[in-house]
mmCIF file of C-alpha atoms in Angstrom:
data_model
loop_
_atom_site.group_PDB
_atom_site.id
_atom_site.type_symbol
_atom_site.label_atom_id
_atom_site.label_comp_id
_atom_site.label_asym_id
_atom_site.label_seq_id
_atom_site.Cartn_x
_atom_site.Cartn_y
_atom_site.Cartn_z
ATOM 1 C CA MET G 1 69.195 67.959 -259.501
ATOM 2 C CA TYR G 2 65.981 66.710 -261.488
ATOM 3 C CA LYS G 3 67.199 64.480 -264.383
ATOM 4 C CA ILE G 4 63.985 64.064 -266.517
ATOM 5 C CA VAL G 5 61.123 66.378 -266.600
ATOM 6 C CA PHE G 6 57.410 66.464 -268.229
ATOM 7 C CA MET G 7 55.879 68.810 -270.273
ATOM 8 C CA ASP G 8 52.292 69.042 -271.609
ATOM 9 C CA ILE G 9 51.939 70.607 -274.944
ATOM 10 C CA ASP G 10 48.584 72.563 -275.480
ATOM 11 C CA ASN G 11 48.930 75.724 -273.126
ATOM 12 C CA THR G 12 51.745 74.709 -271.825
ATOM 13 C CA LEU G 13 54.449 74.470 -273.689
ATOM 14 C CA TYR G 14 52.698 74.914 -277.192
ATOM 15 C CA SER G 15 50.726 78.679 -277.206
ATOM 16 C CA HIS G 16 47.477 78.764 -278.886
ATOM 17 C CA LYS G 17 47.484 82.650 -278.909
ATOM 18 C CA THR G 18 50.749 82.686 -280.802
ATOM 19 C CA ASN G 19 49.912 79.090 -282.534
ATOM 20 C CA ARG G 20 53.721 78.426 -282.204
ATOM 21 C CA ILE G 21 56.154 77.152 -279.067
ATOM 22 C CA PRO G 22 57.511 80.523 -277.713
ATOM 23 C CA PRO G 23 61.327 80.474 -278.488
ATOM 24 C CA SER G 24 62.281 80.823 -274.876
ATOM 25 C CA ALA G 25 61.068 77.497 -274.263
ATOM 26 C CA LEU G 26 62.642 75.641 -276.727
ATOM 27 C CA GLU G 27 65.649 77.390 -275.256
ATOM 28 C CA ALA G 28 64.864 75.861 -271.990
ATOM 29 C CA VAL G 29 64.294 72.737 -273.577
ATOM 30 C CA GLU G 30 67.717 72.856 -275.079
ATOM 31 C CA LEU G 31 69.784 73.810 -272.086
ATOM 32 C CA MET G 32 67.976 70.991 -270.147
ATOM 33 C CA GLN G 33 69.205 68.010 -272.488
ATOM 34 C CA LYS G 34 72.348 69.684 -273.373
ATOM 35 C CA HIS G 35 72.923 68.861 -269.614
ATOM 36 C CA GLY G 36 71.961 65.301 -269.710
ATOM 37 C CA ILE G 37 68.202 66.298 -268.564
ATOM 38 C CA LYS G 38 65.552 64.304 -270.073
ATOM 39 C CA VAL G 39 62.875 65.935 -271.653
ATOM 40 C CA PHE G 40 59.126 63.942 -272.182
ATOM 41 C CA GLY G 41 56.871 65.347 -274.001
ATOM 42 C CA CYS G 42 53.294 64.585 -272.073
ATOM 43 C CA THR G 43 49.701 65.126 -273.678
ATOM 44 C CA GLY G 44 46.271 64.071 -274.157
ATOM 45 C CA ARG G 45 46.754 64.071 -277.873
ATOM 46 C CA HIS G 46 47.745 61.180 -280.335
ATOM 47 C CA ARG G 47 51.075 61.103 -282.048
ATOM 48 C CA ILE G 48 50.057 61.527 -285.286
ATOM 49 C CA GLU G 49 48.062 65.186 -284.452
ATOM 50 C CA LEU G 50 51.564 66.828 -283.243
ATOM 51 C CA THR G 51 52.525 66.888 -286.942
ATOM 52 C CA GLY G 52 51.867 70.185 -288.329
ATOM 53 C CA MET G 53 52.086 71.924 -284.986
ATOM 54 C CA GLY G 54 54.917 73.565 -285.553
ATOM 55 C CA LEU G 55 56.290 71.226 -283.111
ATOM 56 C CA ASP G 56 59.394 70.233 -285.204
ATOM 57 C CA ALA G 57 62.007 72.070 -283.278
ATOM 58 C CA PHE G 58 60.602 69.936 -280.194
ATOM 59 C CA GLN G 59 62.795 67.528 -280.100
ATOM 60 C CA PRO G 60 61.813 65.264 -276.678
ATOM 61 C CA ASP G 61 63.544 61.543 -275.677
ATOM 62 C CA GLY G 62 59.919 60.276 -275.699
ATOM 63 C CA TRP G 63 56.728 60.893 -275.228
ATOM 64 C CA VAL G 64 53.607 60.042 -272.517
ATOM 65 C CA LEU G 65 50.605 60.103 -275.034
ATOM 66 C CA LEU G 66 46.648 59.931 -274.859
ATOM 67 C CA ASN G 67 46.698 61.028 -271.463
ATOM 68 C CA GLY G 68 48.626 57.745 -270.269
ATOM 69 C CA ALA G 69 47.391 54.926 -272.596
ATOM 70 C CA MET G 70 50.457 54.944 -274.896
ATOM 71 C CA SER G 71 54.118 55.902 -274.021
ATOM 72 C CA SER G 72 57.305 55.812 -275.658
ATOM 73 C CA ASP G 73 60.940 56.592 -276.016
ATOM 74 C CA LYS G 74 63.199 56.770 -278.627
ATOM 75 C CA ASP G 75 63.537 52.424 -278.404
ATOM 76 C CA GLY G 76 60.233 52.352 -279.398
ATOM 77 C CA ILE G 77 56.038 51.638 -277.414
ATOM 78 C CA LEU G 78 57.030 51.256 -273.766
ATOM 79 C CA CYS G 79 53.389 50.717 -273.244
ATOM 80 C CA ALA G 80 49.914 50.936 -274.859
ATOM 81 C CA ASP G 81 46.851 49.699 -272.679
ATOM 82 C CA ALA G 82 43.677 49.193 -274.416
ATOM 83 C CA MET G 83 40.172 50.313 -272.986
ATOM 84 C CA HIS G 84 38.127 47.321 -270.949
ATOM 85 C CA ARG G 85 35.876 45.932 -273.488
ATOM 86 C CA GLU G 86 32.602 45.486 -271.772
ATOM 87 C CA ASP G 87 33.055 49.456 -271.586
ATOM 88 C CA LEU G 88 33.334 49.637 -274.682
ATOM 89 C CA ASP G 89 30.441 48.077 -275.836
ATOM 90 C CA VAL G 90 28.417 50.244 -273.499
ATOM 91 C CA LEU G 91 29.552 53.243 -275.751
ATOM 92 C CA LYS G 92 28.918 51.544 -279.150
ATOM 93 C CA ALA G 93 25.554 50.773 -278.077
ATOM 94 C CA GLU G 94 24.750 54.103 -276.836
ATOM 95 C CA VAL G 95 26.151 55.385 -280.525
ATOM 96 C CA ARG G 96 23.824 52.957 -282.193
ATOM 97 C CA ARG G 97 21.149 53.875 -280.264
ATOM 98 C CA LYS G 98 21.862 57.822 -280.889
ATOM 99 C CA PRO G 99 25.005 58.391 -282.985
ATOM 100 C CA PHE G 100 26.983 61.611 -281.775
ATOM 101 C CA PRO G 101 30.522 63.119 -282.711
ATOM 102 C CA LEU G 102 33.232 60.471 -281.111
ATOM 103 C CA LEU G 103 37.010 60.628 -281.699
ATOM 104 C CA VAL G 104 38.410 57.407 -281.028
ATOM 105 C CA MET G 105 42.193 57.001 -280.903
ATOM 106 C CA THR G 106 44.124 53.414 -281.016
ATOM 107 C CA LYS G 107 48.152 52.839 -281.160
ATOM 108 C CA ASP G 108 48.261 53.859 -284.696
ATOM 109 C CA GLN G 109 45.123 56.018 -285.715
ATOM 110 C CA VAL G 110 42.378 58.985 -284.506
ATOM 111 C CA TYR G 111 39.012 58.057 -286.190
ATOM 112 C CA LEU G 112 35.847 60.150 -285.973
ATOM 113 C CA VAL G 113 32.692 58.224 -285.870
ATOM 114 C CA ALA G 114 29.351 60.054 -286.611
ATOM 115 C CA LYS G 115 30.631 63.050 -288.537
ATOM 116 C CA HIS G 116 29.070 66.463 -287.991
ATOM 117 C CA TRP G 117 29.900 69.336 -289.830
ATOM 118 C CA PHE G 118 30.339 71.888 -287.102
ATOM 119 C CA VAL G 119 31.863 69.427 -284.757
ATOM 120 C CA TYR G 120 34.370 68.551 -288.498
ATOM 121 C CA LYS G 121 35.301 72.394 -288.491
ATOM 122 C CA ILE G 122 36.071 72.791 -284.776
ATOM 123 C CA LEU G 123 38.057 69.656 -284.785
ATOM 124 C CA ILE G 124 39.951 70.401 -287.881
ATOM 125 C CA ARG G 125 40.299 73.933 -286.488
ATOM 126 C CA MET G 126 42.059 72.295 -283.272
ATOM 127 C CA ASN G 127 45.005 70.192 -285.422
ATOM 128 C CA LYS G 128 42.879 66.858 -285.272
ATOM 129 C CA ARG G 129 44.007 64.767 -287.739
ATOM 130 C CA PHE G 130 41.151 61.785 -288.274
ATOM 131 C CA ILE G 131 39.854 59.275 -290.605
ATOM 132 C CA TRP G 132 36.050 59.119 -290.626
ATOM 133 C CA LYS G 133 34.032 56.534 -290.342
ATOM 134 C CA LYS G 134 30.428 55.784 -290.417
ATOM 135 C CA SER G 135 29.709 53.803 -287.052
ATOM 136 C CA MET G 136 31.788 51.972 -284.057
ATOM 137 C CA ASP G 137 31.151 48.561 -286.330
ATOM 138 C CA ASP G 138 33.593 49.641 -288.966
ATOM 139 C CA ILE G 139 36.394 49.541 -285.983
ATOM 140 C CA ALA G 140 35.568 46.564 -284.656
ATOM 141 C CA ASN G 141 38.397 45.092 -284.834
ATOM 142 C CA GLU G 142 41.081 47.554 -283.244
ATOM 143 C CA GLU G 143 42.127 48.037 -279.678
ATOM 144 C CA ILE G 144 40.718 51.557 -278.697
ATOM 145 C CA LEU G 145 43.185 53.759 -276.033
ATOM 146 C CA MET G 146 40.885 56.417 -275.894
ATOM 147 C CA PHE G 147 37.966 58.414 -277.197
ATOM 148 C CA VAL G 148 36.718 62.100 -277.138
ATOM 149 C CA PRO G 149 32.657 62.238 -277.282
ATOM 150 C CA VAL G 150 31.443 65.760 -278.025
ATOM 151 C CA LEU G 151 28.811 65.547 -275.694
ATOM 152 C CA PHE G 152 26.980 67.866 -273.075
ATOM 153 C CA HIS G 153 27.983 66.677 -269.299
ATOM 154 C CA LYS G 154 24.559 64.979 -268.348
ATOM 155 C CA LYS G 155 24.446 62.441 -271.401
ATOM 156 C CA LEU G 156 27.861 61.508 -270.832
ATOM 157 C CA ALA G 157 27.616 61.443 -267.217
ATOM 158 C CA ARG G 158 24.849 58.657 -267.947
ATOM 159 C CA ILE G 159 26.508 56.471 -270.761
ATOM 160 C CA LEU G 160 29.508 56.671 -268.189
ATOM 161 C CA SER G 161 28.030 55.474 -265.637
ATOM 162 C CA GLY G 162 27.558 52.436 -267.240
ATOM 163 C CA MET G 163 31.176 52.349 -267.497
ATOM 164 C CA PRO G 164 32.671 51.170 -264.459
ATOM 165 C CA HIS G 165 36.080 50.973 -265.996
ATOM 166 C CA THR G 166 36.489 54.571 -267.474
ATOM 167 C CA VAL G 167 37.394 57.685 -266.109
ATOM 168 C CA CYS G 168 36.715 60.920 -267.921
ATOM 169 C CA VAL G 169 38.661 64.371 -268.085
ATOM 170 C CA ARG G 170 36.622 66.933 -269.330
ATOM 171 C CA TRP G 171 38.506 70.427 -270.822
ATOM 172 C CA THR G 172 35.529 72.283 -272.601
ATOM 173 C CA PRO G 173 31.491 72.162 -271.791
ATOM 174 C CA TYR G 174 30.743 69.605 -274.104
ATOM 175 C CA VAL G 175 34.137 67.868 -274.993
ATOM 176 C CA ALA G 176 35.895 64.863 -272.964
ATOM 177 C CA ASP G 177 38.862 62.914 -272.728
ATOM 178 C CA CYS G 178 37.889 59.415 -271.548
ATOM 179 C CA TYR G 179 40.573 56.443 -270.908
ATOM 180 C CA ASP G 180 40.790 53.138 -269.313
ATOM 181 C CA LYS G 181 40.782 53.897 -265.320
ATOM 182 C CA ASN G 182 44.218 52.114 -264.881
ATOM 183 C CA ALA G 183 46.046 54.624 -267.381
ATOM 184 C CA GLY G 184 46.823 58.274 -266.651
ATOM 185 C CA LYS G 185 49.542 60.518 -266.998
ATOM 186 C CA GLY G 186 50.645 59.540 -263.874
ATOM 187 C CA VAL G 187 50.719 56.262 -264.669
ATOM 188 C CA GLY G 188 52.775 56.849 -268.165
ATOM 189 C CA ILE G 189 55.000 58.809 -266.457
ATOM 190 C CA ALA G 190 55.706 56.276 -263.637
ATOM 191 C CA ARG G 191 56.550 53.290 -266.746
ATOM 192 C CA VAL G 192 59.054 55.689 -267.755
ATOM 193 C CA LEU G 193 60.463 56.577 -264.845
ATOM 194 C CA GLU G 194 60.401 52.717 -263.922
ATOM 195 C CA LYS G 195 62.619 51.921 -267.519
ATOM 196 C CA TYR G 196 65.165 54.301 -266.518
ATOM 197 C CA GLY G 197 65.596 53.990 -262.799
ATOM 198 C CA ILE G 198 64.833 57.426 -261.904
ATOM 199 C CA ARG G 199 62.971 57.892 -258.456
ATOM 200 C CA LYS G 200 59.907 60.573 -258.181
ATOM 201 C CA GLU G 201 61.648 62.423 -256.280
ATOM 202 C CA GLU G 202 64.150 63.162 -259.281
ATOM 203 C CA ALA G 203 61.619 64.289 -261.775
ATOM 204 C CA ALA G 204 59.649 67.268 -262.500
ATOM 205 C CA ALA G 205 56.464 68.660 -264.966
ATOM 206 C CA PHE G 206 54.781 71.440 -265.987
ATOM 207 C CA GLY G 207 51.428 71.390 -266.875
ATOM 208 C CA ASP G 208 48.331 74.078 -266.826
ATOM 209 C CA ALA G 209 44.825 71.474 -266.682
ATOM 210 C CA ASP G 210 42.952 69.126 -265.289
ATOM 211 C CA ASN G 211 44.369 66.220 -266.941
ATOM 212 C CA ASP G 212 48.003 67.378 -265.301
ATOM 213 C CA LEU G 213 46.540 66.444 -261.790
ATOM 214 C CA SER G 214 47.996 62.709 -261.786
ATOM 215 C CA MET G 215 51.110 64.167 -263.433
ATOM 216 C CA PHE G 216 51.978 66.760 -260.767
ATOM 217 C CA GLU G 217 50.923 63.592 -258.071
ATOM 218 C CA ALA G 218 53.845 61.394 -260.307
ATOM 219 C CA VAL G 219 56.483 63.716 -260.095
ATOM 220 C CA GLY G 220 58.736 65.666 -257.296
ATOM 221 C CA GLN G 221 58.557 69.057 -258.735
ATOM 222 C CA ALA G 222 55.028 70.155 -259.873
ATOM 223 C CA VAL G 223 55.246 73.899 -261.898
ATOM 224 C CA CYS G 224 52.121 74.770 -263.249
ATOM 225 C CA MET G 225 51.622 77.853 -266.060
ATOM 226 C CA GLY G 226 50.698 81.003 -265.252
ATOM 227 C CA ASN G 227 47.148 80.383 -267.560
ATOM 228 C CA GLY G 228 47.242 77.758 -265.957
ATOM 229 C CA ASN G 229 43.091 76.439 -264.604
ATOM 230 C CA ALA G 230 42.631 77.269 -260.644
ATOM 231 C CA ASN G 231 43.049 73.209 -259.844
ATOM 232 C CA ALA G 232 46.236 73.218 -261.407
ATOM 233 C CA LYS G 233 47.786 76.027 -259.847
ATOM 234 C CA ALA G 234 46.283 74.574 -256.372
ATOM 235 C CA ALA G 235 48.169 71.361 -256.669
ATOM 236 C CA ALA G 236 51.212 72.528 -258.033
ATOM 237 C CA ASP G 237 54.520 73.406 -256.141
ATOM 238 C CA TYR G 238 55.011 76.338 -258.499
ATOM 239 C CA ILE G 239 53.393 78.957 -260.476
ATOM 240 C CA THR G 240 55.252 80.175 -263.377
ATOM 241 C CA SER G 241 54.180 83.176 -265.720
ATOM 242 C CA ASP G 242 51.903 82.901 -268.442
ATOM 243 C CA ILE G 243 53.148 80.405 -271.514
ATOM 244 C CA ASP G 244 53.324 84.016 -273.207
ATOM 245 C CA GLU G 245 55.519 85.296 -270.824
ATOM 246 C CA ASP G 246 58.682 82.765 -270.724
ATOM 247 C CA GLY G 247 56.410 80.919 -268.471
ATOM 248 C CA ILE G 248 58.774 77.712 -269.745
ATOM 249 C CA LEU G 249 61.949 79.314 -269.396
ATOM 250 C CA ASN G 250 61.310 80.999 -266.105
ATOM 251 C CA GLY G 251 59.943 77.445 -264.870
ATOM 252 C CA VAL G 252 63.204 75.735 -265.942
ATOM 253 C CA ARG G 253 65.321 78.779 -263.835
ATOM 254 C CA HIS G 254 63.232 78.058 -260.834
ATOM 255 C CA LEU G 255 64.219 73.973 -261.176
ATOM 256 C CA PHE G 256 67.865 74.337 -262.223
ATOM 257 C CA PRO G 257 69.044 77.432 -261.443
ATOM 258 C CA GLU G 258 72.848 76.461 -261.406
ATOM 259 C CA LEU G 259 72.429 76.080 -265.636
ATOM 260 C CA PHE G 260 71.350 79.548 -265.456
ATOM 261 C CA ALA G 261 74.862 80.770 -263.176
ATOM 262 C CA LYS G 262 77.262 82.465 -265.344
#
């Protein structure tokens, strides 16, 4: 039996069609925890973004946040990996040269640099919570764990060409998660497994998108949602139903048939 399950949040556990966690998904999580199986949230979001999303009923044993750059459990923070200073100097120079909207994540806060009214409205709609700063210089002394530029592919690719320690996972044509190449959901998961003495083969994960691929590689059984993208489905060991068609519950039934035996 698997001892731990990692769950992506957006479009995996949390439905953006209904703006809630499907009741059957909460039922599945509670069933696993009742039988001693640990459940961790595993997301690209910052912890302060998770408030106000209707996630109160979801009580995981811990979190892998910011695409693995930060992990925590009920004992506290397991890791918080800052991005490479030289890469951040390149980013700061680009923002000074020609400002563009940019979310910057530290261990404790999310900042929006170079506010733009349209981007501001989109981020609010996505439940992105942040403090506005006029420039990167206003957070010069902060350790940055991840940044999210609102910038089209060609312009971002040019900037990243001068940032060799940074990886990028795009989730819309104009928004991407950028973090240290030594981070990633898979790295965050590996640290959790190490703490609890759980082998990779004893772990499973649910996801739906490209930033879940390293998570899939870090566990023994990868479950993709029926609404997941082609890359995630190709990398998965099992494809469950759509998030709004009891996808989590059906996936848990596949992983743990013994929990449902009468």
